[in-house]
Structures are given as C-alpha cells and as structure tokens.
Short mmCIF file of C-alpha atoms in Angstrom, two decimals:
data_model
loop_
_atom_site.label_atom_id
_atom_site.label_comp_id
_atom_site.label_asym_id
_atom_site.label_seq_id
_atom_site.Cartn_x
_atom_site.Cartn_y
_atom_site.Cartn_z
CA UNK A 1 -34.11 32.65 -78.85
CA UNK A 2 -31.01 33.36 -76.89
CA UNK A 3 -28.44 30.82 -75.82
CA UNK A 4 -26.38 31.24 -72.74
CA UNK A 5 -23.37 29.25 -71.73
CA UNK A 6 -20.73 29.31 -69.05
CA UNK A 7 -17.26 30.02 -70.24
CA UNK A 8 -14.70 27.63 -68.69
CA UNK A 9 -12.39 29.25 -66.24
CA UNK A 10 -9.31 27.52 -67.55
CA UNK A 11 -8.58 26.37 -71.07
CA UNK A 12 -6.78 23.10 -71.57
CA UNK A 13 -5.08 22.21 -74.82
CA UNK A 14 -6.35 19.05 -76.52
CA UNK A 15 -2.98 17.30 -76.31
CA UNK A 16 -2.79 18.11 -72.55
CA UNK A 17 -6.26 16.64 -72.02
CA UNK A 18 -5.26 13.45 -73.87
CA UNK A 19 -2.16 13.21 -71.69
CA UNK A 20 -4.12 13.65 -68.50
CA UNK A 21 -6.63 11.02 -69.65
CA UNK A 22 -3.83 8.57 -70.40
CA UNK A 23 -2.25 9.29 -67.04
CA UNK A 24 -5.57 8.70 -65.27
CA UNK A 25 -6.05 5.41 -67.08
CA UNK A 26 -2.54 4.34 -66.09
CA UNK A 27 -3.19 5.23 -62.45
CA UNK A 28 -6.44 3.22 -62.51
CA UNK A 29 -4.64 0.30 -64.05
CA UNK A 30 -1.96 0.50 -61.35
CA UNK A 31 -4.70 0.57 -58.72
CA UNK A 32 -6.15 -2.58 -60.18
CA UNK A 33 -2.85 -4.40 -60.23
CA UNK A 34 -2.54 -7.30 -57.77
CA UNK A 35 -0.97 -6.58 -54.41
CA UNK A 36 2.28 -8.29 -53.46
CA UNK A 37 2.11 -11.25 -51.15
CA UNK A 38 2.59 -10.81 -47.41
CA UNK A 39 5.83 -12.80 -47.55
CA UNK A 40 7.28 -10.45 -50.19
CA UNK A 41 6.38 -7.38 -48.16
CA UNK A 42 7.64 -8.93 -44.91
CA UNK A 43 10.99 -9.64 -46.53
CA UNK A 44 11.67 -5.90 -46.84
CA UNK A 45 14.06 -4.81 -44.13
CA UNK A 46 14.27 -8.36 -42.79
CA UNK A 47 16.39 -8.65 -39.67
CA UNK A 48 15.20 -5.47 -38.04
CA UNK A 49 13.44 -5.39 -35.71
CA UNK A 50 12.16 -8.96 -36.04
CA UNK A 51 15.67 -10.48 -35.98
CA UNK A 52 16.75 -8.57 -32.91
CA UNK A 53 16.42 -9.91 -29.40
CA UNK A 54 13.60 -8.49 -27.27
CA UNK A 55 14.70 -5.94 -24.63
CA UNK A 56 13.51 -8.11 -21.74
CA UNK A 57 14.56 -7.18 -18.26
CA UNK A 58 16.80 -9.43 -16.21
CA UNK A 59 14.06 -10.50 -13.81
CA UNK A 60 14.21 -13.96 -12.34
CA UNK A 61 11.04 -16.03 -12.54
CA UNK A 62 8.92 -16.12 -9.41
CA UNK A 63 9.40 -19.44 -7.58
CA UNK A 64 6.65 -21.91 -8.34
CA UNK A 65 6.09 -22.55 -4.64
CA UNK A 66 5.28 -18.86 -4.15
CA UNK A 67 2.97 -18.73 -7.15
CA UNK A 68 1.11 -21.84 -5.93
CA UNK A 69 0.43 -20.16 -2.57
CA UNK A 70 0.11 -16.48 -3.54
CA UNK A 71 -1.57 -14.07 -1.14
CA UNK A 72 -2.96 -10.64 -2.07
CA UNK A 73 -0.28 -8.55 -0.35
CA UNK A 74 2.58 -10.48 -1.97
CA UNK A 75 0.90 -10.21 -5.35
CA UNK A 76 0.70 -6.42 -5.08
CA UNK A 77 4.35 -6.15 -3.98
CA UNK A 78 5.57 -8.35 -6.84
CA UNK A 79 3.53 -6.49 -9.37
CA UNK A 80 4.81 -3.12 -8.22
CA UNK A 81 8.40 -4.28 -8.52
CA UNK A 82 8.17 -6.26 -11.75
CA UNK A 83 5.46 -4.67 -13.89
CA UNK A 84 6.99 -3.03 -17.05
CA UNK A 85 4.17 -0.46 -17.29
CA UNK A 86 5.22 1.05 -13.96
CA UNK A 87 8.88 0.95 -15.08
CA UNK A 88 7.95 2.75 -18.31
CA UNK A 89 6.21 5.53 -16.40
CA UNK A 90 9.29 5.93 -14.20
CA UNK A 91 11.65 6.15 -17.18
CA UNK A 92 9.40 8.81 -18.69
CA UNK A 93 9.66 10.73 -15.45
CA UNK A 94 13.45 10.63 -15.56
CA UNK A 95 13.31 11.79 -19.19
CA UNK A 96 11.31 14.88 -18.26
CA UNK A 97 13.81 15.64 -15.50
CA UNK A 98 16.60 15.58 -18.08
CA UNK A 99 14.55 17.90 -20.30
CA UNK A 100 14.21 20.30 -17.35
CA UNK A 101 17.99 20.20 -16.90
CA UNK A 102 18.40 21.07 -20.56
CA UNK A 103 16.09 24.06 -20.11
CA UNK A 104 18.18 25.29 -17.15
CA UNK A 105 21.34 24.83 -19.22
CA UNK A 106 20.19 27.63 -21.56
CA UNK A 107 21.54 30.09 -18.91
CA UNK A 108 25.08 29.07 -19.78
CA UNK A 109 27.12 30.17 -22.83
CA UNK A 110 27.49 27.85 -25.78
CA UNK A 111 31.08 27.01 -26.65
CA UNK A 112 31.92 25.26 -29.93
CA UNK A 113 35.06 24.79 -32.00
CA UNK A 114 35.89 23.44 -35.45
CA UNK A 115 39.30 22.13 -36.54
CA UNK A 116 40.25 21.29 -40.10
CA UNK A 117 43.60 20.64 -41.75
CA UNK A 118 45.08 18.90 -44.79
CA UNK A 119 47.19 19.16 -47.91
CA UNK A 120 46.19 21.52 -50.61
CA UNK A 121 47.68 21.12 -54.06
CA UNK A 122 47.46 22.79 -57.45
CA UNK A 123 49.14 22.25 -60.81
CA UNK A 124 49.44 25.20 -63.10
CA UNK A 125 50.28 24.68 -66.82
CA UNK A 126 51.88 27.33 -69.03
CA UNK A 127 53.31 27.32 -72.54
CA UNK A 128 54.93 30.70 -72.75
CA UNK A 129 57.53 32.53 -70.69
CA UNK A 130 56.16 34.66 -67.99
CA UNK A 131 52.85 32.80 -67.46
CA UNK A 132 53.62 32.29 -63.83
CA UNK A 133 55.74 35.34 -63.19
CA UNK A 134 53.24 37.71 -64.57
CA UNK A 135 52.37 38.79 -68.12
CA UNK A 136 55.39 40.19 -69.86
CA UNK A 137 57.81 39.15 -67.11
CA UNK A 138 60.64 36.91 -68.21
CA UNK A 139 60.82 33.42 -66.70
CA UNK A 140 64.05 33.20 -64.72
CA UNK A 141 65.49 30.90 -62.16
CA UNK A 142 64.90 27.17 -61.86
CA UNK A 143 61.23 27.60 -62.93
CA UNK A 144 61.95 29.40 -66.15
CA UNK A 145 62.47 26.28 -68.26
CA UNK A 146 59.61 24.18 -66.76
CA UNK A 147 56.46 23.58 -68.72
CA UNK A 148 54.43 22.75 -65.59
CA UNK A 149 54.56 23.83 -61.98
CA UNK A 150 53.39 21.79 -58.93
CA UNK A 151 52.52 23.56 -55.76
CA UNK A 152 51.19 21.93 -52.53
CA UNK A 153 51.04 23.06 -48.96
CA UNK A 154 49.47 22.16 -45.61
CA UNK A 155 46.81 24.43 -44.23
CA UNK A 156 44.94 24.33 -40.93
CA UNK A 157 41.63 26.13 -40.40
CA UNK A 158 40.45 26.57 -36.79
CA UNK A 159 37.48 28.45 -35.36
CA UNK A 160 36.48 28.93 -31.77
CA UNK A 161 33.09 30.52 -30.83
CA UNK A 162 31.48 31.51 -27.53
CA UNK A 163 27.83 32.61 -27.75
CA UNK A 164 25.98 33.69 -24.60
CA UNK A 165 22.31 34.68 -24.56
CA UNK A 166 22.34 37.34 -21.87
CA UNK A 167 18.62 37.92 -22.13
CA UNK A 168 16.22 35.45 -23.74
CA UNK A 169 12.49 36.20 -23.26
CA UNK A 170 11.54 32.55 -23.96
CA UNK A 171 13.95 31.07 -21.40
CA UNK A 172 11.95 31.64 -18.22
CA UNK A 173 8.58 30.32 -19.60
CA UNK A 174 10.38 27.34 -21.12
CA UNK A 175 11.92 26.45 -17.75
CA UNK A 176 8.54 26.74 -16.06
CA UNK A 177 6.89 24.67 -18.74
CA UNK A 178 9.44 21.93 -18.19
CA UNK A 179 8.83 22.15 -14.44
CA UNK A 180 5.13 21.57 -15.05
CA UNK A 181 5.97 18.69 -17.38
CA UNK A 182 8.04 17.10 -14.60
CA UNK A 183 5.15 17.51 -12.18
CA UNK A 184 2.83 15.97 -14.76
CA UNK A 185 5.20 13.05 -15.25
CA UNK A 186 5.28 12.53 -11.48
CA UNK A 187 1.51 12.38 -11.44
CA UNK A 188 1.55 9.95 -14.35
CA UNK A 189 3.96 7.69 -12.54
CA UNK A 190 1.93 7.76 -9.31
CA UNK A 191 -1.27 7.11 -11.26
CA UNK A 192 0.34 4.16 -13.07
CA UNK A 193 1.57 2.74 -9.79
CA UNK A 194 -1.82 3.08 -8.10
CA UNK A 195 -3.70 1.70 -11.11
CA UNK A 196 -1.32 -1.22 -11.27
CA UNK A 197 -2.05 -1.98 -7.62
CA UNK A 198 -5.78 -1.79 -8.25
CA UNK A 199 -5.57 -4.01 -11.33
CA UNK A 200 -3.59 -6.56 -9.38
CA UNK A 201 -6.12 -6.58 -6.58
CA UNK A 202 -8.96 -6.92 -9.04
CA UNK A 203 -7.27 -9.75 -10.89
CA UNK A 204 -6.54 -11.56 -7.62
CA UNK A 205 -10.18 -11.21 -6.47
CA UNK A 206 -11.40 -12.45 -9.86
CA UNK A 207 -9.12 -15.44 -9.55
CA UNK A 208 -10.50 -16.19 -6.10
CA UNK A 209 -14.02 -15.95 -7.49
CA UNK A 210 -13.16 -18.32 -10.37
CA UNK A 211 -11.61 -20.80 -7.92
CA UNK A 212 -14.70 -20.66 -5.75
CA UNK A 213 -16.93 -21.22 -8.81
CA UNK A 214 -14.92 -24.30 -9.75
CA UNK A 215 -15.23 -25.81 -6.30
CA UNK A 216 -18.92 -25.07 -6.00
CA UNK A 217 -19.50 -26.15 -9.60
CA UNK A 218 -17.90 -29.53 -8.90
CA UNK A 219 -20.15 -29.97 -5.84
CA UNK A 220 -23.29 -29.01 -7.75
CA UNK A 221 -22.41 -31.35 -10.61
CA UNK A 222 -21.82 -34.15 -8.11
CA UNK A 223 -25.29 -33.44 -6.63
CA UNK A 224 -26.80 -33.48 -10.09
CA UNK A 225 -25.18 -36.81 -10.87
CA UNK A 226 -26.55 -38.36 -7.65
CA UNK A 227 -30.04 -37.07 -8.37
CA UNK A 228 -29.79 -38.13 -12.01
CA UNK A 229 -28.98 -41.64 -10.85
CA UNK A 230 -31.95 -41.59 -8.52
CA UNK A 231 -34.20 -40.45 -11.33
CA UNK A 232 -33.03 -43.23 -13.61
CA UNK A 233 -33.67 -45.80 -10.85
CA UNK A 234 -37.22 -44.49 -10.36
CA UNK A 235 -37.81 -44.59 -14.09
CA UNK A 236 -36.78 -48.27 -14.09
CA UNK A 237 -39.17 -48.89 -11.22
CA UNK A 238 -41.95 -47.15 -13.12
CA UNK A 239 -42.63 -44.50 -10.53
CA UNK A 240 -41.19 -41.66 -12.61
CA UNK A 241 -41.50 -40.71 -16.26
CA UNK A 242 -38.86 -40.10 -18.86
CA UNK A 243 -39.88 -36.45 -18.80
CA UNK A 244 -38.74 -36.22 -15.20
CA UNK A 245 -35.45 -37.83 -16.19
CA UNK A 246 -35.01 -35.33 -19.05
CA UNK A 247 -35.57 -32.41 -16.66
CA UNK A 248 -32.95 -33.71 -14.24
CA UNK A 249 -30.52 -34.28 -17.13
CA UNK A 250 -31.07 -30.67 -18.31
CA UNK A 251 -30.11 -29.43 -14.87
CA UNK A 252 -27.02 -31.62 -14.89
CA UNK A 253 -25.90 -30.27 -18.27
CA UNK A 254 -26.51 -26.71 -17.17
CA UNK A 255 -24.25 -27.13 -14.11
CA UNK A 256 -21.62 -28.84 -16.23
CA UNK A 257 -21.60 -25.91 -18.59
CA UNK A 258 -21.23 -23.53 -15.68
CA UNK A 259 -18.29 -25.58 -14.39
CA UNK A 260 -16.53 -25.42 -17.74
CA UNK A 261 -17.13 -21.66 -17.91
CA UNK A 262 -15.67 -21.31 -14.41
CA UNK A 263 -12.55 -23.20 -15.45
CA UNK A 264 -12.18 -20.94 -18.48
CA UNK A 265 -12.62 -17.85 -16.31
CA UNK A 266 -9.93 -19.10 -13.93
CA UNK A 267 -7.45 -19.49 -16.75
CA UNK A 268 -8.22 -15.99 -18.01
CA UNK A 269 -7.73 -14.58 -14.48
CA UNK A 270 -4.43 -16.45 -14.19
CA UNK A 271 -3.25 -14.98 -17.49
CA UNK A 272 -4.24 -11.47 -16.42
CA UNK A 273 -2.47 -11.81 -13.06
CA UNK A 274 0.62 -13.29 -14.71
CA UNK A 275 0.77 -10.25 -17.03
CA UNK A 276 0.69 -7.92 -14.05
CA UNK A 277 3.35 -9.96 -12.27
CA UNK A 278 5.48 -10.10 -15.45
CA UNK A 279 5.87 -13.87 -15.08
CA UNK A 280 5.26 -16.56 -17.75
CA UNK A 281 4.04 -19.28 -15.32
CA UNK A 282 0.35 -18.35 -15.39
CA UNK A 283 -0.95 -21.88 -14.83
CA UNK A 284 0.98 -22.14 -11.55
CA UNK A 285 -0.80 -19.20 -9.89
CA UNK A 286 -3.10 -20.23 -7.07
CA UNK A 287 -4.68 -17.90 -4.46
CA UNK A 288 -3.52 -18.68 -0.93
CA UNK A 289 -6.89 -17.77 0.59
CA UNK A 290 -10.48 -18.44 -0.36
CA UNK A 291 -12.87 -15.70 -1.42
CA UNK A 292 -14.10 -13.93 1.70
CA UNK A 293 -15.04 -10.40 2.73
CA UNK A 294 -11.96 -8.16 2.90
CA UNK A 295 -13.40 -5.91 5.55
CA UNK A 296 -15.69 -2.90 5.84
CA UNK A 297 -15.64 0.78 4.86
CA UNK A 298 -16.17 2.88 7.96
CA UNK A 299 -15.55 6.38 6.57
CA UNK A 300 -18.67 8.53 5.82
CA UNK A 301 -19.33 9.67 2.31
CA UNK A 302 -18.38 13.33 2.71
CA UNK A 303 -15.09 12.47 4.40
CA UNK A 304 -14.33 10.03 1.64
CA UNK A 305 -15.04 12.60 -1.07
CA UNK A 306 -12.88 15.19 0.64
CA UNK A 307 -10.00 12.77 0.92
CA UNK A 308 -10.41 11.81 -2.76
CA UNK A 309 -10.19 15.44 -3.95
CA UNK A 310 -6.76 15.78 -2.37
CA UNK A 311 -5.58 12.32 -3.26
CA UNK A 312 -6.50 11.87 -6.91
CA UNK A 313 -3.51 12.80 -9.03
CA UNK A 314 -5.68 13.05 -12.11
CA UNK A 315 -7.03 16.39 -10.86
CA UNK A 316 -3.54 17.73 -10.25
CA UNK A 317 -2.49 16.42 -13.66
CA UNK A 318 -5.26 18.35 -15.34
CA UNK A 319 -4.32 21.52 -13.41
CA UNK A 320 -0.78 21.13 -14.60
CA UNK A 321 -1.99 20.99 -18.18
CA UNK A 322 -3.46 24.47 -17.70
CA UNK A 323 -0.09 25.86 -16.59
CA UNK A 324 1.71 24.09 -19.48
CA UNK A 325 -0.49 25.76 -22.08
CA UNK A 326 -0.20 29.18 -20.40
CA UNK A 327 3.59 28.86 -20.48
CA UNK A 328 3.42 27.89 -24.15
CA UNK A 329 1.55 31.10 -24.86
CA UNK A 330 4.37 33.08 -23.25
CA UNK A 331 6.92 31.19 -25.31
CA UNK A 332 5.03 32.02 -28.53
CA UNK A 333 4.85 35.74 -27.69
CA UNK A 334 8.55 35.86 -26.79
CA UNK A 335 9.39 36.09 -30.48
CA UNK A 336 8.32 39.75 -30.46
CA UNK A 337 10.73 40.64 -27.62
CA UNK A 338 14.46 41.18 -28.25
CA UNK A 339 17.07 38.56 -27.52
CA UNK A 340 20.41 39.98 -26.41
CA UNK A 341 23.45 37.78 -27.06
CA UNK A 342 27.19 38.14 -26.58
CA UNK A 343 28.94 36.68 -29.61
CA UNK A 344 32.70 35.93 -29.45
CA UNK A 345 34.60 34.37 -32.38
CA UNK A 346 38.27 33.50 -32.94
CA UNK A 347 39.46 32.46 -36.40
CA UNK A 348 42.98 31.08 -36.99
CA UNK A 349 44.52 29.92 -40.28
CA UNK A 350 47.97 28.37 -40.43
CA UNK A 351 49.74 27.42 -43.68
CA UNK A 352 52.96 25.48 -44.25
CA UNK A 353 54.63 25.52 -47.68
CA UNK A 354 53.83 27.44 -50.86
CA UNK A 355 50.49 29.09 -50.16
CA UNK A 356 50.23 30.78 -53.52
CA UNK A 357 51.65 30.73 -57.04
CA UNK A 358 54.00 33.33 -58.23
CA UNK A 359 56.94 35.07 -56.67
CA UNK A 360 58.50 34.98 -54.23
CA UNK A 361 58.90 31.22 -53.84
CA UNK A 362 60.09 30.73 -50.31
CA UNK A 363 61.05 27.19 -49.34
CA UNK A 364 59.68 26.21 -45.90
CA UNK A 365 57.31 29.18 -45.79
CA UNK A 366 54.93 29.59 -42.83
CA UNK A 367 51.84 31.74 -42.51
CA UNK A 368 49.49 32.53 -39.65
CA UNK A 369 46.24 34.53 -39.80
CA UNK A 370 44.36 35.47 -36.63
CA UNK A 371 40.99 37.12 -36.61
CA UNK A 372 39.03 37.70 -33.38
CA UNK A 373 35.70 39.46 -32.87
CA UNK A 374 33.34 40.34 -29.97
CA UNK A 375 29.89 41.69 -30.58
CA UNK A 376 26.69 42.37 -28.67
CA UNK A 377 23.85 41.08 -30.85
CA UNK A 378 20.18 42.02 -30.53
CA UNK A 379 17.62 40.06 -32.52
CA UNK A 380 13.84 40.27 -32.58
CA UNK A 381 10.94 39.70 -34.94
CA UNK A 382 9.08 42.82 -35.98
CA UNK A 383 6.38 41.18 -38.14
CA UNK A 384 5.50 37.59 -38.84
CA UNK A 385 2.01 37.93 -40.15
CA UNK A 386 0.55 37.35 -36.69
CA UNK A 387 1.68 33.74 -36.44
CA UNK A 388 3.05 34.02 -32.92
CA UNK A 389 -0.07 35.86 -31.65
CA UNK A 390 -2.37 33.25 -33.15
CA UNK A 391 -0.27 30.41 -31.69
CA UNK A 392 -0.38 32.12 -28.31
CA UNK A 393 -4.14 32.55 -28.60
CA UNK A 394 -4.46 28.85 -29.46
CA UNK A 395 -2.38 27.91 -26.43
CA UNK A 396 -4.59 30.04 -24.17
CA UNK A 397 -7.67 28.37 -25.60
CA UNK A 398 -6.12 25.00 -24.81
CA UNK A 399 -5.58 26.26 -21.28
CA UNK A 400 -9.27 27.10 -21.07
CA UNK A 401 -10.12 23.64 -22.34
CA UNK A 402 -7.85 22.14 -19.71
CA UNK A 403 -9.66 24.13 -17.02
CA UNK A 404 -12.94 22.60 -18.20
CA UNK A 405 -11.23 19.18 -18.14
CA UNK A 406 -10.29 19.80 -14.50
CA UNK A 407 -13.94 20.31 -13.64
CA UNK A 408 -14.84 17.17 -15.53
CA UNK A 409 -12.19 15.24 -13.57
CA UNK A 410 -13.56 16.59 -10.29
CA UNK A 411 -17.06 15.45 -11.26
CA UNK A 412 -15.74 12.06 -12.28
CA UNK A 413 -13.92 11.58 -9.00
CA UNK A 414 -17.03 12.54 -7.03
CA UNK A 415 -19.18 10.14 -9.03
CA UNK A 416 -16.75 7.29 -8.62
CA UNK A 417 -16.49 7.79 -4.88
CA UNK A 418 -20.25 8.02 -4.51
CA UNK A 419 -20.70 4.83 -6.63
CA UNK A 420 -18.14 2.79 -4.75
CA UNK A 421 -19.32 4.04 -1.38
CA UNK A 422 -22.87 2.99 -2.17
CA UNK A 423 -21.66 -0.42 -3.35
CA UNK A 424 -19.63 -0.86 -0.17
CA UNK A 425 -22.45 0.17 2.19
CA UNK A 426 -25.44 -1.45 0.54
CA UNK A 427 -23.28 -4.29 -0.76
CA UNK A 428 -22.68 -5.34 2.81
CA UNK A 429 -26.40 -5.85 3.41
CA UNK A 430 -26.85 -7.59 0.04
CA UNK A 431 -23.93 -9.87 0.88
CA UNK A 432 -25.54 -10.97 4.15
CA UNK A 433 -28.84 -11.63 2.37
CA UNK A 434 -27.07 -13.59 -0.41
CA UNK A 435 -25.31 -15.73 2.20
CA UNK A 436 -28.60 -16.49 3.93
CA UNK A 437 -30.13 -17.37 0.58
CA UNK A 438 -27.44 -19.97 -0.13
CA UNK A 439 -27.92 -21.56 3.23
CA UNK A 440 -31.67 -21.69 2.77
CA UNK A 441 -31.43 -23.08 -0.77
CA UNK A 442 -28.94 -25.71 0.33
CA UNK A 443 -31.23 -26.88 3.11
CA UNK A 444 -34.25 -26.84 0.78
CA UNK A 445 -32.47 -29.06 -1.73
CA UNK A 446 -31.40 -31.52 0.90
CA UNK A 447 -34.93 -31.75 2.33
CA UNK A 448 -36.58 -31.95 -1.05
CA UNK A 449 -34.23 -34.69 -2.13
CA UNK A 450 -34.97 -36.69 0.96
CA UNK A 451 -38.73 -36.27 0.39
CA UNK A 452 -38.37 -37.30 -3.22
CA UNK A 453 -36.29 -40.34 -2.27
CA UNK A 454 -38.89 -41.31 0.32
CA UNK A 455 -41.63 -41.17 -2.29
CA UNK A 456 -43.04 -37.74 -1.52
CA UNK A 457 -43.10 -34.96 -4.06
CA UNK A 458 -42.08 -35.00 -7.70
CA UNK A 459 -38.90 -34.66 -9.68
CA UNK A 460 -40.02 -31.15 -10.62
CA UNK A 461 -39.71 -30.08 -7.03
CA UNK A 462 -36.14 -31.39 -6.90
CA UNK A 463 -35.26 -29.73 -10.18
CA UNK A 464 -36.62 -26.39 -8.93
CA UNK A 465 -34.63 -26.79 -5.69
CA UNK A 466 -31.46 -27.49 -7.67
CA UNK A 467 -31.94 -24.47 -9.87
CA UNK A 468 -32.60 -22.28 -6.81
CA UNK A 469 -29.35 -23.47 -5.26
CA UNK A 470 -27.36 -22.88 -8.40
CA UNK A 471 -28.75 -19.36 -8.78
CA UNK A 472 -28.15 -18.62 -5.07
CA UNK A 473 -24.53 -19.78 -5.18
CA UNK A 474 -23.85 -17.74 -8.35
CA UNK A 475 -25.49 -14.66 -6.85
CA UNK A 476 -23.56 -15.03 -3.61
CA UNK A 477 -20.21 -15.29 -5.38
CA UNK A 478 -21.02 -12.33 -7.62
CA UNK A 479 -22.17 -10.29 -4.64
CA UNK A 480 -19.10 -11.11 -2.58
CA UNK A 481 -16.79 -10.31 -5.50
CA UNK A 482 -18.52 -6.96 -6.19
CA UNK A 483 -18.29 -6.07 -2.51
CA UNK A 484 -14.55 -6.76 -2.33
CA UNK A 485 -13.99 -4.90 -5.63
CA UNK A 486 -15.94 -1.93 -4.27
CA UNK A 487 -13.63 -1.80 -1.25
CA UNK A 488 -10.37 -1.89 -3.23
CA UNK A 489 -11.69 0.60 -5.79
CA UNK A 490 -12.87 2.97 -3.06
CA UNK A 491 -9.45 2.74 -1.42
CA UNK A 492 -7.81 3.51 -4.80
CA UNK A 493 -10.12 6.48 -5.39
CA UNK A 494 -9.80 8.11 -1.97
CA UNK A 495 -6.40 7.07 -0.62
CA UNK A 496 -8.06 5.74 2.51
CA UNK A 497 -8.23 2.08 3.45
CA UNK A 498 -10.90 -0.37 4.48
CA UNK A 499 -10.76 -1.90 7.93
CA UNK A 500 -10.95 -5.50 9.06
CA UNK A 501 -14.48 -6.60 10.08
CA UNK A 502 -14.52 -9.89 12.01
CA UNK A 503 -18.22 -9.41 12.72
CA UNK A 504 -19.07 -9.41 9.04
CA UNK A 505 -16.99 -12.55 8.44
CA UNK A 506 -18.80 -14.24 11.32
CA UNK A 507 -22.25 -13.21 10.06
CA UNK A 508 -21.52 -14.31 6.50
CA UNK A 509 -19.92 -17.53 7.64
CA UNK A 510 -19.22 -20.15 5.04
CA UNK A 511 -22.49 -20.80 3.19
CA UNK A 512 -20.69 -23.00 0.61
CA UNK A 513 -19.64 -25.53 3.22
CA UNK A 514 -22.82 -27.69 2.95
CA UNK A 515 -23.64 -27.85 -0.74
CA UNK A 516 -23.00 -31.56 -1.15
CA UNK A 517 -25.87 -34.01 -0.67
CA UNK A 518 -25.55 -36.86 1.82
CA UNK A 519 -23.37 -39.63 0.40
CA UNK A 520 -25.90 -42.28 1.48
CA UNK A 521 -28.23 -41.12 -1.27
CA UNK A 522 -25.79 -42.40 -3.90
CA UNK A 523 -26.17 -45.93 -2.47
CA UNK A 524 -29.80 -45.90 -3.47
CA UNK A 525 -29.07 -45.52 -7.25
#
C-alpha cells in the first residue's frame, strides 16, 4: 500500500502560525466590537462643512402676485434664468475654456525664479595653537589667544530659469482634445438648457392637470352628496333598500379619495415647479390658464426626423467623444517621439562677511558668484514596456465604443420622434373622442338622475352613470395632458414648434363645464 501526499508549497514556523492565529482572532474581535454612535461620528470635523453658510445665489424671491398668476411662457423664462442646474452647466463650460487656454499656453516659455537669503553662522572650537590656521601653523594675531571662534555672514542664493519646449509632440493633440472638450461642454450646456425648458413645461402642464382634477373632483363629490341625500330620502320612504344606499355611498367615497389624491398631486407638482424656478414659495404657485390643447403638430414625420438629427446635441456630443479618445491615443504615443527644449539657467550667489574659516580674515568681505548656462535638450522614451502603446490602443477602442454610442443615440432620437409624433397625431383624435365621451356621460348622469328622482329606474343605474362620468373625466384629463406633453416633447426633440389650432380648441370645447347636477335636486333631499 502506497501513501501519497501533497507537499505544502510554503512552510510556516509554528510560532508564526500561532501569531497569525492570534492576529486573526484579534481582528475578528475588533469586527465584533460595537460601532460608535452617530453623534460621536458626526462630531468629527464639526464646523465644516455643516457649520458653513450655503453658497446660495443672490436671487430675489419671485413676487407672490406673479406666482399666483403664472403663465407657461413666464415660467420657462424664470426657470432659464434662475435654475442652478443650468448655471452649473455654464460654469463647467467656462472651466473647459480656461483649460483650453492652458493648453495653448504650452507654446510659451516657462519662466521661474527662486530667491533665498539669510544669516549663516558657525562656531569652531579649538584647544591647541594652529587649529584654525592650519595644522602646525602658529596662532598669531588677535585670534591666537582665543579658545573659540565665531563666524557669521549673510548669503543670498538666486536662480533664474527659462525653459522653452520648442517641439512637443503631445502639444498639438492636447490642444485639439481640449477644443473637443469645449465643444462637448457647449453641447452639455445647451442640452441642460433645453431639458430644463422641457421639465418646466411638463411640470406646468402637470400642475394644470392637478388643478383641473381638483375642480372636477369637487364637482363630482358635490354630485355624489346630492345623490346620496336622495338615496337616504328614498330609503326613509321605503322605496329603496339599504343596499342601494351603500352603493351610492361607495361611489361617494371613491370620488372623495380621487379628490384627495388630486390635491396631493397638485402639491407635488407645485414643489417640482418651485424647484425648477429656484423659489421657496411652492404653495403660492397657481397656473394662469386652465388645461387646454396647446395647439397641433403640422410637420410630417420625415421632416421632423430630419430636423431632429441636426438639432439634437446628444448626437454631436457623442461624435465629440470619438474625437476626444482619438486625440488621447495621439497623446499616449507622443512619449516615443523626442521633445526638444531650450533650457536657460542663471545662478547667482552673493555673500557678505566671513564666508569661510581660516586666513585671510577680511573685515567687510564681499563675494559674488555667477553661473549661467544655455542648453538644447532632447528627451524621449525608448522603452516603457509597451505602456504607451497599450494606453493608445485602449483610447482607440474607446473611440470605437463612442462610434457605436453615436449610432445608439441616432436610433434613440429616431424612436423618440416617432413616438411623440404618433402621440401628437393620434392623440388629437383620441382627445376629441374623450371630450365627446365626457359630454355624453354628463348628459347621461343628469338624465338618469332625473329618471330616478321621478321614480323610474333604480339606484344601480345612477351609480353606473356616476362611475361612467368619473372614468370619462379622468380619461379626458389624462388624454389632454398626454397630448400637450407629446407636443412639448416633440418640440424639444426636433427643434421645431407646434402651431396654434383654434379649430381643435373649438371642437374640444369645454366638456367639464356641465358636470354639476341641477341645484333643484338638492331641495328634494
């Protein structure tokens, strides 16, 4: 019987193993130790940045009268002027311009100087004649009988350098890379500005929708309360059952819940719009106009797509990313090419006093040392293990990935335009149908209520008519909101604009104008 075993690759002494085991147990014990409290951790570095004032801009609050009667155009203008996100994108653009200026500055020589000066002192001890004068030399003069000698002097060290890179292979691609970065920052700023406009328009439309839901919700709840009173009266008269009353109460509670949700949605929309306007008075914001069709999109699909391809900065931004990575590859490969520099240096040392020990000791001595040099310097890297080549290859691969990203952006733009165009065209027809549905449902509820009050029909018919009206109103508001959002999003995607459509406004009309039941019904409760 043979036994085989694997020999360990490394041998560890027993005392080392014991030490490692003890260290591991200590680490585990430290891991199991209780964590400090949040207050203790928060006290570290207290005062910064929590104790510092926030860098808020000096923007005056928007007048309450203007917020209470805010129209869409004014909201967009205020948001463009006050939104900090747009300001941030602009400051980033200015920063890239400064970086481009720094890249251009590499054409100029670098001039630097260093100045230093001070007292230098030394004390030399000796205990035999001739220690300072030289071994074997007799100590004579006023220093011959001293047992210690003090020497101090003032010395100034000055250096002046001028370095000029006459030829730098990385300079040109660096400048071009910074140019592309500036172009990319411009696109980022334009995109931020356009997106901010779109977000403001969307928030304003959502606020209009929430306000319309509140008004219609109040009218529907008032209708429910009238009918609920009628149902209770008929229960007392014995012509209706408690089941009918429960059905009507269920409808009432449903519309009350919808009203509360609409009020919540309105406050959320106010907060979102206040954020975009950079103003704290969110509760004061009120739309100046009711929710209505903004207009119509008259441009055909192909013309809209063509306009979007030349308008969308995201495509240009992706194209710029390709150039940035290609320039980075040139910068990486520049290390293998020589850099030619003109190096000029001037060194000046000035001393006042005794600048050395030993004879001759000249009182009030002065010394000056000048040293100037001019050289033409050539530097390059002959071998770096292939690091620069691999970095250049990686940058070129990133450029290829950016090219694929460009195609993805083109496809995304085309999809967005096609989606919004379909929503604007078919949404127009759906809006007209939704408006007609509200009008029909409103008339049906009124007629059904009158029949029920006259003794014809059942409470189930009234409940069904109420539910149909509630669903019709909700569908109409959603359809109108989606239609307006499709118009503003299509304008954002293509750079074109929707046009006013008085005919559409006339055809849609105001289907929410006759939601309330006749007031004379309440007198029958």
